[in-house]
Tab-separated table of C-alpha atoms in Angstrom:
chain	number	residue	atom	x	y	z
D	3	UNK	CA	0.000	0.000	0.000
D	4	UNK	CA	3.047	2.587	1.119
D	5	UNK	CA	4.719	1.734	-2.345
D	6	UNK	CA	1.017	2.426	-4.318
D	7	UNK	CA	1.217	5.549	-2.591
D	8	UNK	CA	4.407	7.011	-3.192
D	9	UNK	CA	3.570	5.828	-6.993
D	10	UNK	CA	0.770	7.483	-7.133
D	11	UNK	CA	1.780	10.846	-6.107
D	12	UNK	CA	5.397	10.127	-8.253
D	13	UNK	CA	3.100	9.940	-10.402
D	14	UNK	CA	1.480	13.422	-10.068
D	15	UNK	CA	4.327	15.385	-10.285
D	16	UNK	CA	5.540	14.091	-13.403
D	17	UNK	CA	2.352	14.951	-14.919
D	18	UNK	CA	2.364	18.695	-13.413
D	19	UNK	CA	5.960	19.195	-14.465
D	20	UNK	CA	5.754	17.557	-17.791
D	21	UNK	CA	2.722	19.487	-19.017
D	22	UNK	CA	4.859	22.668	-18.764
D	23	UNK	CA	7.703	21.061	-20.519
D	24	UNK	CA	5.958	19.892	-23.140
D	25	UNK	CA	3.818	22.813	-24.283
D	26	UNK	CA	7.027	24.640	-24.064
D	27	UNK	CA	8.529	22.707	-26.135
D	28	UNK	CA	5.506	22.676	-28.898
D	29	UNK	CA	5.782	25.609	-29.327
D	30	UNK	CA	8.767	25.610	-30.026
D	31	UNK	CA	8.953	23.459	-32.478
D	32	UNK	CA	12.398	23.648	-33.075
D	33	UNK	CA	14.979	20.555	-34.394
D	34	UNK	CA	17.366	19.056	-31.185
D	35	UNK	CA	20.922	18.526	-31.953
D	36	UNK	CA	21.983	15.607	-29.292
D	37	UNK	CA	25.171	14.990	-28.261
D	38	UNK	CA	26.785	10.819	-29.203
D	39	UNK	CA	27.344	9.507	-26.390
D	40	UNK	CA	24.876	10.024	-23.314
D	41	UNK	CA	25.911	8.533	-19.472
D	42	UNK	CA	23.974	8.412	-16.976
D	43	UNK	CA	23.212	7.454	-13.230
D	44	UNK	CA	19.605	6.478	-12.417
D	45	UNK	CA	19.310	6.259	-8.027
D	46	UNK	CA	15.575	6.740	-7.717
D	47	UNK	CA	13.114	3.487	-8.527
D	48	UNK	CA	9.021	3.053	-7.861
D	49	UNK	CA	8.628	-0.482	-9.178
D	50	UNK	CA	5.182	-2.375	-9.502
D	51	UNK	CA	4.466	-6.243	-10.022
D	52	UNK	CA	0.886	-8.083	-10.588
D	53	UNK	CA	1.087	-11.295	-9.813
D	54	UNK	CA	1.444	-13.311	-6.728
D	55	UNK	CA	3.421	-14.609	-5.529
D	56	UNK	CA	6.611	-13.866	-7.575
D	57	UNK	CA	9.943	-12.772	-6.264
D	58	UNK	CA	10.394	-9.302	-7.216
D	59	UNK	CA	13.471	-7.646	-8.280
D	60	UNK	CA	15.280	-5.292	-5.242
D	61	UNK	CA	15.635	-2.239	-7.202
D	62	UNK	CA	19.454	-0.357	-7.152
D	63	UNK	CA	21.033	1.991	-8.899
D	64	UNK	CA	22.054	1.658	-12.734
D	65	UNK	CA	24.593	2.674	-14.709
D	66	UNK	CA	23.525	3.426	-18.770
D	67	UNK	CA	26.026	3.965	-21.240
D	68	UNK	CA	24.020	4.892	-24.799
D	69	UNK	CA	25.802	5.920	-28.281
D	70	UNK	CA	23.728	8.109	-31.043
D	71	UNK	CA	23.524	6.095	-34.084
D	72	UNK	CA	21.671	9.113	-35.676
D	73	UNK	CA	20.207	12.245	-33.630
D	74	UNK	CA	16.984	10.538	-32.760
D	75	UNK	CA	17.915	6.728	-31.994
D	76	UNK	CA	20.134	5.679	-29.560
D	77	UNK	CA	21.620	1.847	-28.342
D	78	UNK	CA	23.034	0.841	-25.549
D	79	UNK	CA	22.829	-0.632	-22.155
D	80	UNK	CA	22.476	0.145	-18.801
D	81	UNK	CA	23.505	-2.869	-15.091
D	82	UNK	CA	22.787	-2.785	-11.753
D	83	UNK	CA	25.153	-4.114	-9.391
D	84	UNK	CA	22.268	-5.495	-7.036
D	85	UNK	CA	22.660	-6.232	-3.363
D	86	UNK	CA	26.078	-6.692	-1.812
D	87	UNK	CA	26.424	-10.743	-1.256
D	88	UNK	CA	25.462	-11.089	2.995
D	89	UNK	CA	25.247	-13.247	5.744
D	90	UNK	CA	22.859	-12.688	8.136
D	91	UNK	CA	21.050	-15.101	11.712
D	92	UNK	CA	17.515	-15.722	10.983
D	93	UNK	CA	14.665	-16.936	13.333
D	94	UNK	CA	12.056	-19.986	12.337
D	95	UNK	CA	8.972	-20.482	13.659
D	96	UNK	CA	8.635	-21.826	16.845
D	97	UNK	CA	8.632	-25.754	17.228
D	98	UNK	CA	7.568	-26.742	20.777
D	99	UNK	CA	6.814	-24.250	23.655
D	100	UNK	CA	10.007	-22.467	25.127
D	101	UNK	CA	11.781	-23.293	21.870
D	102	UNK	CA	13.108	-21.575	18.800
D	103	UNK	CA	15.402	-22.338	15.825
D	104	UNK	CA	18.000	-19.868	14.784
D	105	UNK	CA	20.198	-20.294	11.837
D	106	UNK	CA	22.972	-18.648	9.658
D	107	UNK	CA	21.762	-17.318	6.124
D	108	UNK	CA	24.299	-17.043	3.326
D	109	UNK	CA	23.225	-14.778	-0.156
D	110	UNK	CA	25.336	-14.203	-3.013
D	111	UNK	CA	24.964	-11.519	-5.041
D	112	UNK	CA	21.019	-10.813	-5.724
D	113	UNK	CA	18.948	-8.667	-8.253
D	114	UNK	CA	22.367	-8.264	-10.618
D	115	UNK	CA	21.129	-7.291	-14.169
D	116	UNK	CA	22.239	-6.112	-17.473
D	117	UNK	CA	19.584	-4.368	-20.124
D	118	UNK	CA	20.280	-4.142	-23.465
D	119	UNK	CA	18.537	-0.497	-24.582
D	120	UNK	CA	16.747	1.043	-27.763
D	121	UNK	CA	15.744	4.359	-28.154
D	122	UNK	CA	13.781	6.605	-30.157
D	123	UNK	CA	13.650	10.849	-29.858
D	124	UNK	CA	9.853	10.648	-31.923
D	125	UNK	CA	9.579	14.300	-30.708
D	126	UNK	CA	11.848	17.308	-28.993
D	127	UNK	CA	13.212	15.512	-26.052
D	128	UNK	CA	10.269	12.766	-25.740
D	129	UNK	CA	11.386	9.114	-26.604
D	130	UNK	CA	10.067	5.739	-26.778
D	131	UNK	CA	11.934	2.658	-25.997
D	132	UNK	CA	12.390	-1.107	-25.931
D	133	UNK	CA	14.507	-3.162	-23.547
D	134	UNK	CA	15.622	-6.616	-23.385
D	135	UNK	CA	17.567	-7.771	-20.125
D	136	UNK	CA	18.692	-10.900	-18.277
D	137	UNK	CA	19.421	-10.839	-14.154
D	138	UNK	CA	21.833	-12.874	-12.957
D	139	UNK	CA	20.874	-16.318	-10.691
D	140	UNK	CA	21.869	-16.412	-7.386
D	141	UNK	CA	22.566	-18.564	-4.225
D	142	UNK	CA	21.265	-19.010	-0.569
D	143	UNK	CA	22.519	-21.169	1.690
D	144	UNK	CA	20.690	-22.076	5.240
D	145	UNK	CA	22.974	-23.716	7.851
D	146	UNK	CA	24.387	-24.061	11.219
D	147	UNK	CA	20.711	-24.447	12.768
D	148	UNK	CA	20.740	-24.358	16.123
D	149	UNK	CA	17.785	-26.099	18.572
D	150	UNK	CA	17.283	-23.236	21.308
D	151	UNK	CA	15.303	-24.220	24.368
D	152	UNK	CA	14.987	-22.843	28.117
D	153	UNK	CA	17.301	-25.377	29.160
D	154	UNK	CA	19.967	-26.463	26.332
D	155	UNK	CA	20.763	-25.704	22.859
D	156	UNK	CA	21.483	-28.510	20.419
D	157	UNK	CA	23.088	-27.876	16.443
D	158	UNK	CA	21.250	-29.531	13.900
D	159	UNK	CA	22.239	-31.635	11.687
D	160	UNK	CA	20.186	-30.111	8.665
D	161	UNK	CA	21.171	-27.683	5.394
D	162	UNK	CA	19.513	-26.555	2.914
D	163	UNK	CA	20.513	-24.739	-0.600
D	164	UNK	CA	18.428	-22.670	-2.379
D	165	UNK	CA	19.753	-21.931	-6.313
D	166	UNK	CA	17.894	-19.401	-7.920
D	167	UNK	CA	18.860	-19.587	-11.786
D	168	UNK	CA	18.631	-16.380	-14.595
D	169	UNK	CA	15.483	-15.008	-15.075
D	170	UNK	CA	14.798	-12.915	-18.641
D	171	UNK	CA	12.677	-9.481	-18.932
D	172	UNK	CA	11.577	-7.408	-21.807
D	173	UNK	CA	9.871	-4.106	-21.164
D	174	UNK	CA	8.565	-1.127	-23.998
D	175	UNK	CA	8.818	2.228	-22.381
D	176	UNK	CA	8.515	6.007	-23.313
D	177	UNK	CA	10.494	8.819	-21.098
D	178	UNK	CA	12.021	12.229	-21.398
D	179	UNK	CA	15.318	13.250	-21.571
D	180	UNK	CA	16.975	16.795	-21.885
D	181	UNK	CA	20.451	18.074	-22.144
D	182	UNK	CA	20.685	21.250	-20.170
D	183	UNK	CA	23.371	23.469	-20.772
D	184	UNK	CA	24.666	21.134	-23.524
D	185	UNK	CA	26.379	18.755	-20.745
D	186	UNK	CA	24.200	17.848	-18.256
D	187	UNK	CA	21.394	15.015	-19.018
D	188	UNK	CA	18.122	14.799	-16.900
D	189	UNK	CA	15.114	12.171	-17.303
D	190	UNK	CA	12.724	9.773	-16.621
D	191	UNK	CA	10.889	6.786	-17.626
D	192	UNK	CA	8.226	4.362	-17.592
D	193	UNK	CA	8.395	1.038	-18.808
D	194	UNK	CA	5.951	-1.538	-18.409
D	195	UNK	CA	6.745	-4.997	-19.555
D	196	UNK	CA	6.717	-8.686	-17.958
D	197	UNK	CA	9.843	-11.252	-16.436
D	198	UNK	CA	10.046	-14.335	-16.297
D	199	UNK	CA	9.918	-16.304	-12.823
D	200	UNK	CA	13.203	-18.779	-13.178
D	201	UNK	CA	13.376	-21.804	-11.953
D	202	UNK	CA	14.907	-22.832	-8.149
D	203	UNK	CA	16.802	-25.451	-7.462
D	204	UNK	CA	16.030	-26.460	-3.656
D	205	UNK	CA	18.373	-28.983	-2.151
D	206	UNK	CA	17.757	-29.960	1.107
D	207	UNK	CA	20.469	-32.315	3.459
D	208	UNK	CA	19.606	-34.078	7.064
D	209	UNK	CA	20.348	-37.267	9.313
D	210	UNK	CA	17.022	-38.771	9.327
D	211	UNK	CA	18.178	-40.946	12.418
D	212	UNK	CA	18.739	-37.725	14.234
D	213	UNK	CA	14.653	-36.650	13.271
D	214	UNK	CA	13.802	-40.487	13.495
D	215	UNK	CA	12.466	-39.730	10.109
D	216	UNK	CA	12.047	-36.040	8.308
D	217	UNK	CA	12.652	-32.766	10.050
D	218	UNK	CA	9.947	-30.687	10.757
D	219	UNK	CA	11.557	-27.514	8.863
D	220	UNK	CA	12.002	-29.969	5.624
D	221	UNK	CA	8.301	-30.704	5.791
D	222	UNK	CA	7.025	-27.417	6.299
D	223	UNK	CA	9.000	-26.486	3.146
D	224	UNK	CA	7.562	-29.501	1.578
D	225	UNK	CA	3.784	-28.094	1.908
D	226	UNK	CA	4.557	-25.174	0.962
D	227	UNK	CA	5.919	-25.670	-2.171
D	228	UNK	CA	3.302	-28.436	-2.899
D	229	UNK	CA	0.450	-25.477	-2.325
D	230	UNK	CA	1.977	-22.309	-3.229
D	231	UNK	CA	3.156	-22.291	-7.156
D	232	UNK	CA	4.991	-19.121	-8.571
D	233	UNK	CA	3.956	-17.821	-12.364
D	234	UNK	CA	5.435	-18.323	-14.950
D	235	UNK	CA	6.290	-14.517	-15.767
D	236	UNK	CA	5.021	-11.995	-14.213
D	237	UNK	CA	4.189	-8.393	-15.395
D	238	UNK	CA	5.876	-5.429	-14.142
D	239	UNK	CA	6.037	-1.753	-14.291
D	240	UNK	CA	9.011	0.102	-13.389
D	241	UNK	CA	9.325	4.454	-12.876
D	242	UNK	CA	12.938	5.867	-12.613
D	243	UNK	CA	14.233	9.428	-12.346
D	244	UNK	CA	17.878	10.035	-13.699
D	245	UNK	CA	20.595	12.445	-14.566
D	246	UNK	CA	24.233	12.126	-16.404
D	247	UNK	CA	26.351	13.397	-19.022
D	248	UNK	CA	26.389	14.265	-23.134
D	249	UNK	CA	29.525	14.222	-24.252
């Protein structure tokens, strides 16, 4: 609901702002000579995904790097670095009364992409724009489980690995983009398009004579997978604010 919000009102001022711009601009009327090469630095994301449940993509800055075939169409590409790999101690769900399971989680990378861009100035400093992108799989490991009760604390002799593999995106968009004082670019955009869900590899490792049969974690996970099935692709709308370099 918070991120609806902020959307929404994101969503307001671009409208108020970009009225002014535009009509400016119309009348006008005048032709835009762009510099080549255009670099730019995008910090600000409002992102916005439909279906559920799907893991959705932790938003960071990017980096875009674009060269001017002709004055109106520009290629390139733009990469987020994602989240910093981490290791963190996370609490399950209680098991018995007085008694808790903590254990050590283990990420690498996450939400690392790379977006191949197109382009198109169709009028003054308003473009359109289609994008094709692949984010790079990941890893999580669970381990070192520990058994915490009122009385003792016991390690566990249960793992699990969770590999998430590549996931694809395509998105059409349409933004504005203005070189002020000849050097120094400012924008935004919309683009709306859908990703793909991936597939996860879930490997799970325990000494059943310890459990005297199956964990009660590894079941849990069991159900939950059995009754909870992620789409295939999901779509996804994504609102960024930028600023760079022409050069």
């Amino acid at each position: 609901m918070k991120s609806k919000t902020k959307y929404l009102i994101i969503l307001l001022m671009i409208i108020s702002t970009s009225k002014s711009l535009i009509s400016e601009e119309i009348k006008t009327e005048t032709t835009i000579e762009r510099k080549k090469i255009h670099i730019y630095l995008s910090p600000i994301f409002v992102t916005n995904y439909t279906a559920f449940p799907f893991r959705e993509r932790e938003e960071r800055q990017t980096y875009t790097l674009l060269y001017g075939l002709s004055n109106n169409l520009f290629l390139g590409f733009n990469y987020s670095r994602g989240e910093d790999p981490n290791r963190n101690l996370r609490l399950s769900s209680r098991q018995a009364r007085n008694q808790v399971t903590i254990y050590e989680e283990k990420k690498s990378r996450e939400s690392e992409y790379l977006t191949l861009k197109a382009q198109y100035f169709f009028y003054n400093n308003l473009y359109g724009s289609l994008n094709f992108g692949i984010e790079k799989g990941f890893t999580q490991e669970n381990s070192n489980f520990l058994s915490v009760s009122s009385n003792s604390i016991s390690l566990l002799p249960y793992s699990r690995t969770l590999i998430y593999s590549d996931r694809y995106f395509a998105t059409a968009g349409i933004g504005y983009r203005k070189e002020v004082y000849g050097v120094l670019l400012l924008g935004l955009e919309w683009e709306y398009g859908y990703m793909s869900s991936g597939r996860i590899n879930d490997h799970s490792t325990f000494n059943p004579d310890y459990f005297a049969g199956a964990p009660s974690m590894y079941v849990i996970e069991q159900l939950f997978k059995a009754t909870s099935k992620s789409p295939d692709s999901s779509p996804f709308g994504l609102l960024y604010f930028y600023t760079g370099i022409a050069l």
